mmCIF file of C-alpha atoms in Angstrom:
data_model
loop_
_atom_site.group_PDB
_atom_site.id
_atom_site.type_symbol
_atom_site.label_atom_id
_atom_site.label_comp_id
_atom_site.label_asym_id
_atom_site.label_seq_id
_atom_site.Cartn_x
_atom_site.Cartn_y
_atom_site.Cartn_z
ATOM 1 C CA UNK A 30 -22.235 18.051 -65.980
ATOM 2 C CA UNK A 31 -19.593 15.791 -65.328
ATOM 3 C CA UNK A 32 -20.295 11.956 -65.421
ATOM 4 C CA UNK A 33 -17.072 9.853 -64.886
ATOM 5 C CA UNK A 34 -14.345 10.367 -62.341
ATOM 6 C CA UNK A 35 -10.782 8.940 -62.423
ATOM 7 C CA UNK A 36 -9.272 8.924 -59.211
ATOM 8 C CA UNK A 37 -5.343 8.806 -59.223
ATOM 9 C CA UNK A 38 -3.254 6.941 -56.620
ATOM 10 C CA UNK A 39 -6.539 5.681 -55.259
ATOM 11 C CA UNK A 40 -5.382 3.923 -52.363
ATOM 12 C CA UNK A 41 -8.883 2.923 -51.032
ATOM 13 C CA UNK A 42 -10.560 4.305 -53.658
ATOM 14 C CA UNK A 43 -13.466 6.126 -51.183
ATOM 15 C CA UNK A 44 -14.071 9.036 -53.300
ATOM 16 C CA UNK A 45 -14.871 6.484 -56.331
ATOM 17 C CA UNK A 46 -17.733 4.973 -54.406
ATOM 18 C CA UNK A 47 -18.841 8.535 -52.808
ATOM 19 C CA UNK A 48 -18.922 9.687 -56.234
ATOM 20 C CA UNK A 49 -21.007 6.862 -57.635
ATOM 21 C CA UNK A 50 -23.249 6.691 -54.978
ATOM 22 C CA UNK A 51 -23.750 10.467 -55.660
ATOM 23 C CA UNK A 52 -25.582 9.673 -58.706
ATOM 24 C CA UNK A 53 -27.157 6.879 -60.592
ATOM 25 C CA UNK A 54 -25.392 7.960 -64.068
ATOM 26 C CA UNK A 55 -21.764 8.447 -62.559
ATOM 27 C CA UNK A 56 -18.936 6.172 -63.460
ATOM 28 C CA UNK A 57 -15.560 6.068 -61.274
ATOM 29 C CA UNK A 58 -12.141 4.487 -62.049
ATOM 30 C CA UNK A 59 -9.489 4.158 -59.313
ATOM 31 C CA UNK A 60 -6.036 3.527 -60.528
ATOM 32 C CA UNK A 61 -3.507 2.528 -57.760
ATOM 33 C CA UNK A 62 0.039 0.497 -58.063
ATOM 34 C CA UNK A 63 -0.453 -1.037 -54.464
ATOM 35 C CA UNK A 64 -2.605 -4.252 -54.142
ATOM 36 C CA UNK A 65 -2.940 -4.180 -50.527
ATOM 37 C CA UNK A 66 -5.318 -0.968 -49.941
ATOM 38 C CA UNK A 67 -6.911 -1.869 -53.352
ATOM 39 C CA UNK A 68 -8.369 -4.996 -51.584
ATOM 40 C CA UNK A 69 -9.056 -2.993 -48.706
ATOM 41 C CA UNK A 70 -11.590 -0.812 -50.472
ATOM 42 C CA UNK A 71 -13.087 -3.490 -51.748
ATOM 43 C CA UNK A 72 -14.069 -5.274 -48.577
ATOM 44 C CA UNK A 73 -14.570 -2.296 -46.748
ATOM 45 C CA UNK A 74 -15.558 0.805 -48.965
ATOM 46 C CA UNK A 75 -17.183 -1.260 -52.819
ATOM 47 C CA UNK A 76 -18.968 -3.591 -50.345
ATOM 48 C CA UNK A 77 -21.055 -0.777 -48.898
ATOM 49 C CA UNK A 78 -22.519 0.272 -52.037
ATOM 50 C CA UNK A 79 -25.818 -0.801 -53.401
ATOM 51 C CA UNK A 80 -25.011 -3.822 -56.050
ATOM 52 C CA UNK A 81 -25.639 -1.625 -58.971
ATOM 53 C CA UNK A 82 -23.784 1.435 -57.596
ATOM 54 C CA UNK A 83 -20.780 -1.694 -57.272
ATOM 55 C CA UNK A 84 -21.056 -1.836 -61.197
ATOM 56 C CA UNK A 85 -20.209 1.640 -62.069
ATOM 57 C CA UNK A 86 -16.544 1.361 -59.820
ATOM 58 C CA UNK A 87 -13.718 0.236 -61.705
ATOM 59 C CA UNK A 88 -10.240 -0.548 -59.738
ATOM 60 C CA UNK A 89 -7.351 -0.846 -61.882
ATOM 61 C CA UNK A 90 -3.643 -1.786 -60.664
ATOM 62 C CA UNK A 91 -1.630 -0.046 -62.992
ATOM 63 C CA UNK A 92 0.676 3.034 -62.852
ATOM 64 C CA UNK A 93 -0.995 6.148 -63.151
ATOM 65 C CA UNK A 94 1.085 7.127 -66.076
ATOM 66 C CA UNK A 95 -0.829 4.195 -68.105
ATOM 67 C CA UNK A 96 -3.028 5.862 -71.065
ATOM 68 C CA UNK A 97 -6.633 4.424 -70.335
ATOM 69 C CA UNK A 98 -8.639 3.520 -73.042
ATOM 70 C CA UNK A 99 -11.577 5.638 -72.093
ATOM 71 C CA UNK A 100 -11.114 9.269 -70.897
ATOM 72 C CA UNK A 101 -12.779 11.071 -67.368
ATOM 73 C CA UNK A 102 -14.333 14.044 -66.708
ATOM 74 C CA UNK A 103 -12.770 14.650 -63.769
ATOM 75 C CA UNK A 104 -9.450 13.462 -62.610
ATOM 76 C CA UNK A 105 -8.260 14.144 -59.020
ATOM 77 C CA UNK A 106 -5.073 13.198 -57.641
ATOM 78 C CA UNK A 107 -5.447 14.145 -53.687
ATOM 79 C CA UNK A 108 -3.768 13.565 -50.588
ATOM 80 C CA UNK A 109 -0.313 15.251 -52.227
ATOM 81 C CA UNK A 110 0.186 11.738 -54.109
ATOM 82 C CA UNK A 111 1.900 13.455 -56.984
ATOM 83 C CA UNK A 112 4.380 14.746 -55.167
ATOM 84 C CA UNK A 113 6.097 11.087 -55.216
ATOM 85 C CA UNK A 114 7.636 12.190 -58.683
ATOM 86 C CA UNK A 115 10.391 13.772 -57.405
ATOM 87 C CA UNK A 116 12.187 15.306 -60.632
ATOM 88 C CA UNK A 117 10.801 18.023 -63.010
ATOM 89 C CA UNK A 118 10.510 15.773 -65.879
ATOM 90 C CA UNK A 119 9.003 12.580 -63.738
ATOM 91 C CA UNK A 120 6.326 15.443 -62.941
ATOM 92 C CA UNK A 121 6.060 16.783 -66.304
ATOM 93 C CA UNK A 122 5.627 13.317 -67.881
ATOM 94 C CA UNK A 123 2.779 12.289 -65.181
ATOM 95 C CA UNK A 124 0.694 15.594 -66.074
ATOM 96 C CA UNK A 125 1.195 15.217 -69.854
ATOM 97 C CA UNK A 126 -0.571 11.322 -69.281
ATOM 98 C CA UNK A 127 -3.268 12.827 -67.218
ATOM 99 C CA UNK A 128 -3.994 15.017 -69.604
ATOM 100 C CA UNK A 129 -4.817 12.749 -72.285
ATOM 101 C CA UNK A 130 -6.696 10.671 -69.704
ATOM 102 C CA UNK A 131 -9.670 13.657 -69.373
ATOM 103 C CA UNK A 132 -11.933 14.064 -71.894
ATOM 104 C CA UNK A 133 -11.609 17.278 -73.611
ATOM 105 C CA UNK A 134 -13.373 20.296 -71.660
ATOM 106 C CA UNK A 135 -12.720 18.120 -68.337
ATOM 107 C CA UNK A 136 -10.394 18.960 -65.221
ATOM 108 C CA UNK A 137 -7.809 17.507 -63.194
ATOM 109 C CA UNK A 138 -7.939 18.804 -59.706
ATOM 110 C CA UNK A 139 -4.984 18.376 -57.145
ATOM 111 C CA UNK A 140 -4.092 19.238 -53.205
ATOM 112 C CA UNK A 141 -1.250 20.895 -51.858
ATOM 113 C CA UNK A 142 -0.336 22.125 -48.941
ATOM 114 C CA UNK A 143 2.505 24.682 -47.344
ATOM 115 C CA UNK A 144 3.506 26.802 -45.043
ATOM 116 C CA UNK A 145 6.700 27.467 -43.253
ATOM 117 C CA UNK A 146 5.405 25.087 -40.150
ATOM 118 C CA UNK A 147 5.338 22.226 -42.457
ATOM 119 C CA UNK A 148 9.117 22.043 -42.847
ATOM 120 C CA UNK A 149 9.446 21.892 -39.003
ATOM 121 C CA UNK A 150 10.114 18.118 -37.409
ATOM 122 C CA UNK A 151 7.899 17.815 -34.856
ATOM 123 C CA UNK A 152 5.244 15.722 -33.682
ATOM 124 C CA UNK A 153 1.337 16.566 -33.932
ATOM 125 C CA UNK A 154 -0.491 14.674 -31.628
ATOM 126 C CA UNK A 155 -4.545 14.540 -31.716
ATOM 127 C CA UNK A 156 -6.866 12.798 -29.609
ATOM 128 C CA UNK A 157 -9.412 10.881 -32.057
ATOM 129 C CA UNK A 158 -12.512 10.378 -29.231
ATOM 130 C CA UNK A 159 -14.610 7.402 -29.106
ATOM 131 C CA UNK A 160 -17.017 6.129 -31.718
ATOM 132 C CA UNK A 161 -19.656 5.022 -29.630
ATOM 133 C CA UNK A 162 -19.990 4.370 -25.982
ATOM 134 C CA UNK A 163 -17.676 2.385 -23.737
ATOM 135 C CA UNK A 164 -14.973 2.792 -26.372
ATOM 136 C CA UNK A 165 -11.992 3.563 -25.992
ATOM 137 C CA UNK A 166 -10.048 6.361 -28.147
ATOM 138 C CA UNK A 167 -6.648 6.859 -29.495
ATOM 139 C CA UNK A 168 -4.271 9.237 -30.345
ATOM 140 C CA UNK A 169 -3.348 10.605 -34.052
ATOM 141 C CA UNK A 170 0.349 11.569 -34.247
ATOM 142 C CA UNK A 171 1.641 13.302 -37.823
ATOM 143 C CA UNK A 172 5.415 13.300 -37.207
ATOM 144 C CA UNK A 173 7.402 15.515 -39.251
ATOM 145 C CA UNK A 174 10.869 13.574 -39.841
ATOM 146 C CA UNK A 175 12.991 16.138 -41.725
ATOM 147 C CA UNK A 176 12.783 18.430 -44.371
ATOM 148 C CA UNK A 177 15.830 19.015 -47.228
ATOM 149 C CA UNK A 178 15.993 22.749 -48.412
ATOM 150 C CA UNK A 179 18.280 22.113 -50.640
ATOM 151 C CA UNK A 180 16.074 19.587 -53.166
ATOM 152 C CA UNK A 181 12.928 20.041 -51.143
ATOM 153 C CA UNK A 182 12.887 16.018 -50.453
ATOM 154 C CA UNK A 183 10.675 15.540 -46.997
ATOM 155 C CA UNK A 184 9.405 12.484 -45.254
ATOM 156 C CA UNK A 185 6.496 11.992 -42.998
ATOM 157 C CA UNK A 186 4.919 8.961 -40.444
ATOM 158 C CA UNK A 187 1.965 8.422 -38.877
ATOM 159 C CA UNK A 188 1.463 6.973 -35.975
ATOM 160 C CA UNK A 189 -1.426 5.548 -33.808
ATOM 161 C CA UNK A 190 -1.262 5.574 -29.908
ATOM 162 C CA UNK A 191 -3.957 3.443 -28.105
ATOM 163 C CA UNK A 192 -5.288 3.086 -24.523
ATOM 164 C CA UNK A 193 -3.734 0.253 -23.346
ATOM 165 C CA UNK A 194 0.187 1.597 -24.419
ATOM 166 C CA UNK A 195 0.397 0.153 -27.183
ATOM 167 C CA UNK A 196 1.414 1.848 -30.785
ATOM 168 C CA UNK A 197 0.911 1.242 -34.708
ATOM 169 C CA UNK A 198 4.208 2.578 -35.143
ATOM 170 C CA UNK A 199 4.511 4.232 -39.253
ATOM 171 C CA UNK A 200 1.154 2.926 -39.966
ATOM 172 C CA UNK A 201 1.381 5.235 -42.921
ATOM 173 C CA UNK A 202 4.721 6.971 -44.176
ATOM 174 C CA UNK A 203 5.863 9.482 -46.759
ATOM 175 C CA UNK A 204 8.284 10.722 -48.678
ATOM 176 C CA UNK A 205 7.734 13.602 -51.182
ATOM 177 C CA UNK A 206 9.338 16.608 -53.042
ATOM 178 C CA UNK A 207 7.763 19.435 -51.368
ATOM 179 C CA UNK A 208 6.278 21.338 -54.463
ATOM 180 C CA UNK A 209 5.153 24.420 -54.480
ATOM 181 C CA UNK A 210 1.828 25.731 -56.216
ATOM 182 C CA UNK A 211 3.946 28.209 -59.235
ATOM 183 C CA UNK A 212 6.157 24.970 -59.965
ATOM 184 C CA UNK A 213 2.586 22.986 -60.061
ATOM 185 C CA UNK A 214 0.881 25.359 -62.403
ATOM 186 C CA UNK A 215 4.250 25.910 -64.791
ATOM 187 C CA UNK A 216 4.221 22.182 -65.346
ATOM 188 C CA UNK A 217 0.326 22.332 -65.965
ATOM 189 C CA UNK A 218 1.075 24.653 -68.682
ATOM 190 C CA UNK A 219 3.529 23.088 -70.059
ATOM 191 C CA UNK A 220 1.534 19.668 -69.949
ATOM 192 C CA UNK A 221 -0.568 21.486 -72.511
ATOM 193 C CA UNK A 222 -3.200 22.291 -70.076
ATOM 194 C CA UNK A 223 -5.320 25.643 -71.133
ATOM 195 C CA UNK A 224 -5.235 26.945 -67.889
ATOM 196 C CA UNK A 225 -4.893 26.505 -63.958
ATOM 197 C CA UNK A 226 -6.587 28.072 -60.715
ATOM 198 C CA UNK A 227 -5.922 28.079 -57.296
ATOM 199 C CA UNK A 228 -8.621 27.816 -54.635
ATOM 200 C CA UNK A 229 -8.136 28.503 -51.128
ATOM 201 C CA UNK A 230 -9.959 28.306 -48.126
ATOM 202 C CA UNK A 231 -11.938 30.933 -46.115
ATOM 203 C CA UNK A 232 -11.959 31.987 -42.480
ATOM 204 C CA UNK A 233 -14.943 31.999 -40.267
ATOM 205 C CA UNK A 234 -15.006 34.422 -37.509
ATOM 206 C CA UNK A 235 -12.260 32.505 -35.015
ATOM 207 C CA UNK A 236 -9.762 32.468 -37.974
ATOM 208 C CA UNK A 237 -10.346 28.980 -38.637
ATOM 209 C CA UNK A 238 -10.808 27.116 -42.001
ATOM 210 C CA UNK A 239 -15.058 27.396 -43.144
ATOM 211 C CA UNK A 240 -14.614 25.048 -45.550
ATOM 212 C CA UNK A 241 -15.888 27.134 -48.336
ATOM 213 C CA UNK A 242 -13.498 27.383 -51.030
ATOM 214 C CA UNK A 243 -13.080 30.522 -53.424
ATOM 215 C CA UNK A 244 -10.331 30.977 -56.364
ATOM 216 C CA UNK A 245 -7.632 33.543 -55.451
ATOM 217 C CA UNK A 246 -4.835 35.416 -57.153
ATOM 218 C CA UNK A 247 -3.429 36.230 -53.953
ATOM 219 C CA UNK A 248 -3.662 34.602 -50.287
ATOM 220 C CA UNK A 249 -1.984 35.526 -46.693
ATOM 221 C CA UNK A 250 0.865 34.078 -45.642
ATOM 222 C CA UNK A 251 -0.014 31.306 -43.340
ATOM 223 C CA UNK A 252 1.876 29.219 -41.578
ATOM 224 C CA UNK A 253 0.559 25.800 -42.457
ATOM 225 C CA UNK A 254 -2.389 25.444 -45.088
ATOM 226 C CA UNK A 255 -4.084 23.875 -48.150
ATOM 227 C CA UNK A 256 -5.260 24.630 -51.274
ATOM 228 C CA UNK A 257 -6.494 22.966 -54.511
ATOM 229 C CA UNK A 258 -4.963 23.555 -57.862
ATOM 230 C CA UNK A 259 -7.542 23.337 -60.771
ATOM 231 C CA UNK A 260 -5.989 22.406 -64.062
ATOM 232 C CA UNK A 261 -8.612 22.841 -67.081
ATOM 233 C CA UNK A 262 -8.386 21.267 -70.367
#
């Protein structure tokens, strides 16, 4: 059973402390190069732990290409962070230092999405209700800038709309190679991983998403959707 978790681009490292606090023997290392939403997670997302759950979360600000010392079980990289290596050999080189970061029989699992409505621009606007009463809400809005065919370079905001009018204009922003899951497994490969899988998700009876997640050789085409890529060591 796996025991220690490296989280990649960690941001505010919440799956380290959900992964600790999953477990009393489970060990979690979050490795981001941005101070800002490292201190964030501290206050906000470390602080909420029990004090000995605290003790088994290490944050590191380093580059995620850095060799650690002591190798994971598990290493994710979510949220389509890789994709910020734009090249085929930037890509190559991250997966080949992830893979001596896991511990041999150990995985490194990644997101990725697709889908020809994800190369639109165009705005997706959700309304994120009220967390308690007398509340207001606010509005989510994805905004799809543009989207190069020709070296798959895309960018992305979001934005938060509030009650009163006012906006956190680009709260967040992105701009990624679009990758697609054969390049993503080829590179795996090549990274001297043993082999790859791809999970995707199922349907329930409205042809939504059931959030049960089964590995596939085939899928649909959809027009906007995720999937994990599984790399084993």
């Amino acid at each position: 059973p796996p025991l220690t978790l490296r989280e990649d681009f960690c941001g505010t490292f919440a799956v380290c402390c959900e992964w600790v606090r999953s477990h009393p023997n489970r060990r979690a290392i979050g490795v981001d190069l941005d101070p800002e939403p490292l201190d964030w997670g501290r206050r906000h997302n470390l602080a909420l732990l029990p004090v000995e759950a605290r003790q088994r979360v290490e944050c590191k600000k380093v580059d995620v290409r850095t060799v650690a010392r002591i190798k994971s079980d598990i290493l994710a990289a979510q949220n389509f962070s890789f994709w910020i290596f734009k090249t085929r050999s930037e890509l190559l080189g991250y997966f080949k230092k992830a893979y001596a970061n896991i511990s041999d029989g150990g995985i490194m699992v990644l997101d990725m999405m697709g889908g020809w409505e994800c190369y639109e621009q165009m705005d997706d606007v959700r309304k994120i209700e009220a967390d308690g009463p007398g509340k207001p809400g606010f509005k989510y809005v994805w905004e799809q800038v543009g989207y190069n065919p020709v070296n798959h370079d895309a960018s992305f905001y979001i934005h938060f709309r509030f009650h009163d009018g006012s906006e956190q204009h680009r709260a967040f922003e992105y701009h990624w190679r679009f990758w697609t899951i054969p390049e993503v497994r080829e590179l795996l490969d090549e990274a001297g991983f043993s082999s790859t899988g791809v999970y995707w998700e199922g349907e329930d009876e409205n042809g939504e998403g059931d959030g049960q997640w089964q590995r596939v050789e085939s899928a649909k085409s959809d027009p906007s959707w995720i999937a994990y890529i599984v790399a084993f060591k």
